[in-house]
Amino acid sequence: MRVLLLTLSLCYSASVIGASIWHIQGEQEWYLFGTIHVLQPDAYPLPDSYDRVFRRCANLWLEIDPAALSEPATLQQVRNIMQLAAGQTLKSQVSADAYRHLTALADSAGLPLVNLQGLKPWAVVNVLTLSLFEQRGFATDQGLDLYLAEQAKAQDIPIRPLETVMQQMTLFNELAAAIPDEFITFSTNDLDRVDLLVADMVRYWQEGDVEALYRAAEFKSYPSVEAAMLSERNRDWMDQFKRAKMLASPQCIAVGALHMAGEEGLLAQFKQAGYRVTRVTEGISEQVE
């Protein structure tokens, strides 16, 4: 539950988003936006710093190209990978304890688990978690990454996806298949403290403390989850950024906020590569130590 809270709901209002831009200066110039995939409508309009920075972008790097989500072939592939094989049921895929965790999550989300028996456990977790956020006024069509993609299209800024939709779906599928019960426990713990956790995340974000956000995710107890969801992807993305040295500056990157922090986070990797990293606020750039 903690990681889903962190990746989906780091913001209630525009004032919260104001601390989520970093300026990367060195061999090439970059701007790094920490994003969240669902927001409440009153998060907009964004602070002036967003438009001021975004107008300078030569390209926008995103985790995926949102336009791919409207392609019929991709949507069918997503539906296929989320579904269990014929004759299988959700209850048969996990332990009794893990199933109790899923039942508790379904009760909180207000969706009967019996209606989701044809989906794989990881897909059920995602469906139920999104339902929890919808109850609290969040919406996927209000996410910061989607907003930035729309702005890029309006301003003729090319989008460079770091991954495909199916790469992300396969990541969830393979991780959950390898550690089904651990994945469910990781995704559903602290269910009784959802609102308090969101409030904590907002406070950390307002303070620009991405390391506190990272600690709150408690990845240390789930190293295989951290490796698959953050570390390995961060390394792959940095390889792509290093190969983009011939592109015009500044390049802009907009990826999930948890990718910023930790020893293998993007901020640390840029600093290790010799770049100067500063956090952008309204009219202020603060160097990140």
Short mmCIF file of N, CA, C and O in Angstrom, two decimals, residues 11-15 17 36-47 50 139-148 150-151:
data_model
loop_
_atom_site.label_atom_id
_atom_site.label_comp_id
_atom_site.label_asym_id
_atom_site.label_seq_id
_atom_site.Cartn_x
_atom_site.Cartn_y
_atom_site.Cartn_z
N CYS A 11 0.11 14.26 -4.07
CA CYS A 11 -0.27 15.66 -4.15
C CYS A 11 -1.75 15.88 -3.96
O CYS A 11 -2.57 15.16 -4.49
N TYR A 12 -2.09 16.89 -3.17
CA TYR A 12 -3.45 17.35 -3.06
C TYR A 12 -3.66 18.67 -3.81
O TYR A 12 -4.73 18.94 -4.31
N SER A 13 -2.65 19.52 -3.82
CA SER A 13 -2.84 20.86 -4.37
C SER A 13 -1.61 21.33 -5.12
O SER A 13 -0.55 20.74 -5.04
N ALA A 14 -1.78 22.42 -5.86
CA ALA A 14 -0.68 22.93 -6.67
C ALA A 14 0.52 23.32 -5.81
O ALA A 14 1.67 23.21 -6.25
N SER A 15 0.28 23.78 -4.61
CA SER A 15 1.41 24.17 -3.76
C SER A 15 2.31 22.99 -3.44
O SER A 15 3.50 23.14 -3.22
N ILE A 17 2.95 20.48 -5.57
CA ILE A 17 3.73 20.11 -6.75
C ILE A 17 4.94 21.02 -6.91
O ILE A 17 5.91 20.66 -7.53
N ILE A 36 3.28 12.25 -10.47
CA ILE A 36 2.31 11.38 -9.83
C ILE A 36 1.26 11.06 -10.89
O ILE A 36 0.98 11.86 -11.76
N HIS A 37 0.74 9.85 -10.82
CA HIS A 37 -0.10 9.37 -11.90
C HIS A 37 -1.59 9.66 -11.71
O HIS A 37 -2.37 9.50 -12.65
N VAL A 38 -1.98 10.06 -10.52
CA VAL A 38 -3.35 10.52 -10.30
C VAL A 38 -3.30 11.78 -9.45
O VAL A 38 -2.43 11.92 -8.59
N LEU A 39 -4.20 12.70 -9.72
CA LEU A 39 -4.28 13.95 -8.96
C LEU A 39 -5.74 14.32 -8.74
O LEU A 39 -6.64 13.78 -9.40
N GLN A 40 -5.95 15.23 -7.84
CA GLN A 40 -7.27 15.82 -7.69
C GLN A 40 -7.38 17.02 -8.62
O GLN A 40 -6.38 17.70 -8.89
N PRO A 41 -8.57 17.31 -9.14
CA PRO A 41 -8.71 18.41 -10.11
C PRO A 41 -8.21 19.75 -9.60
O PRO A 41 -7.71 20.57 -10.39
N ASP A 42 -8.31 20.01 -8.28
CA ASP A 42 -7.89 21.32 -7.79
C ASP A 42 -6.38 21.46 -7.70
O ASP A 42 -5.86 22.46 -7.20
N ALA A 43 -5.63 20.45 -8.19
CA ALA A 43 -4.18 20.60 -8.28
C ALA A 43 -3.77 21.58 -9.36
O ALA A 43 -2.63 22.04 -9.39
N TYR A 44 -4.70 21.90 -10.24
CA TYR A 44 -4.41 22.82 -11.34
C TYR A 44 -5.13 24.14 -11.11
O TYR A 44 -6.18 24.18 -10.48
N PRO A 45 -4.56 25.26 -11.61
CA PRO A 45 -3.34 25.37 -12.43
C PRO A 45 -2.07 25.13 -11.63
O PRO A 45 -2.04 25.32 -10.42
N LEU A 46 -1.03 24.75 -12.33
CA LEU A 46 0.25 24.48 -11.71
C LEU A 46 0.96 25.78 -11.36
O LEU A 46 0.65 26.84 -11.92
N PRO A 47 1.95 25.73 -10.48
CA PRO A 47 2.76 26.93 -10.20
C PRO A 47 3.44 27.43 -11.47
O PRO A 47 3.69 26.68 -12.41
N TYR A 50 6.38 25.65 -13.41
CA TYR A 50 6.19 24.57 -14.37
C TYR A 50 6.20 25.11 -15.81
O TYR A 50 6.91 24.59 -16.67
N ALA A 139 -8.09 11.28 -9.81
CA ALA A 139 -8.48 10.77 -11.12
C ALA A 139 -7.25 10.54 -11.98
O ALA A 139 -6.31 11.34 -11.96
N THR A 140 -7.25 9.46 -12.75
CA THR A 140 -6.10 9.15 -13.60
C THR A 140 -5.94 10.17 -14.72
O THR A 140 -4.82 10.42 -15.18
N ASP A 141 -7.04 10.78 -15.15
CA ASP A 141 -6.93 11.76 -16.23
C ASP A 141 -6.46 13.11 -15.74
O ASP A 141 -6.35 14.06 -16.51
N GLN A 142 -6.16 13.22 -14.42
CA GLN A 142 -5.62 14.44 -13.86
C GLN A 142 -4.14 14.30 -13.51
O GLN A 142 -3.55 15.20 -12.92
N GLY A 143 -3.53 13.17 -13.85
CA GLY A 143 -2.14 12.92 -13.49
C GLY A 143 -1.18 13.92 -14.12
O GLY A 143 -1.40 14.40 -15.23
N LEU A 144 -0.08 14.19 -13.42
CA LEU A 144 0.88 15.18 -13.89
C LEU A 144 1.57 14.74 -15.18
O LEU A 144 1.83 15.56 -16.06
N ASP A 145 1.87 13.45 -15.29
CA ASP A 145 2.53 12.98 -16.50
C ASP A 145 1.64 13.16 -17.73
O ASP A 145 2.11 13.57 -18.80
N LEU A 146 0.34 12.89 -17.58
CA LEU A 146 -0.59 13.08 -18.70
C LEU A 146 -0.71 14.56 -19.05
O LEU A 146 -0.73 14.93 -20.22
N TYR A 147 -0.77 15.40 -18.02
CA TYR A 147 -0.85 16.85 -18.25
C TYR A 147 0.37 17.34 -19.04
O TYR A 147 0.24 18.09 -20.00
N LEU A 148 1.57 16.90 -18.63
CA LEU A 148 2.78 17.34 -19.31
C LEU A 148 2.82 16.81 -20.75
O LEU A 148 3.28 17.50 -21.66
N GLU A 150 0.23 16.33 -22.65
CA GLU A 150 -0.70 17.18 -23.41
C GLU A 150 -0.07 18.53 -23.72
O GLU A 150 -0.23 19.08 -24.82
N GLN A 151 0.68 19.08 -22.75
CA GLN A 151 1.37 20.34 -22.98
C GLN A 151 2.45 20.19 -24.06
O GLN A 151 2.65 21.08 -24.89
#
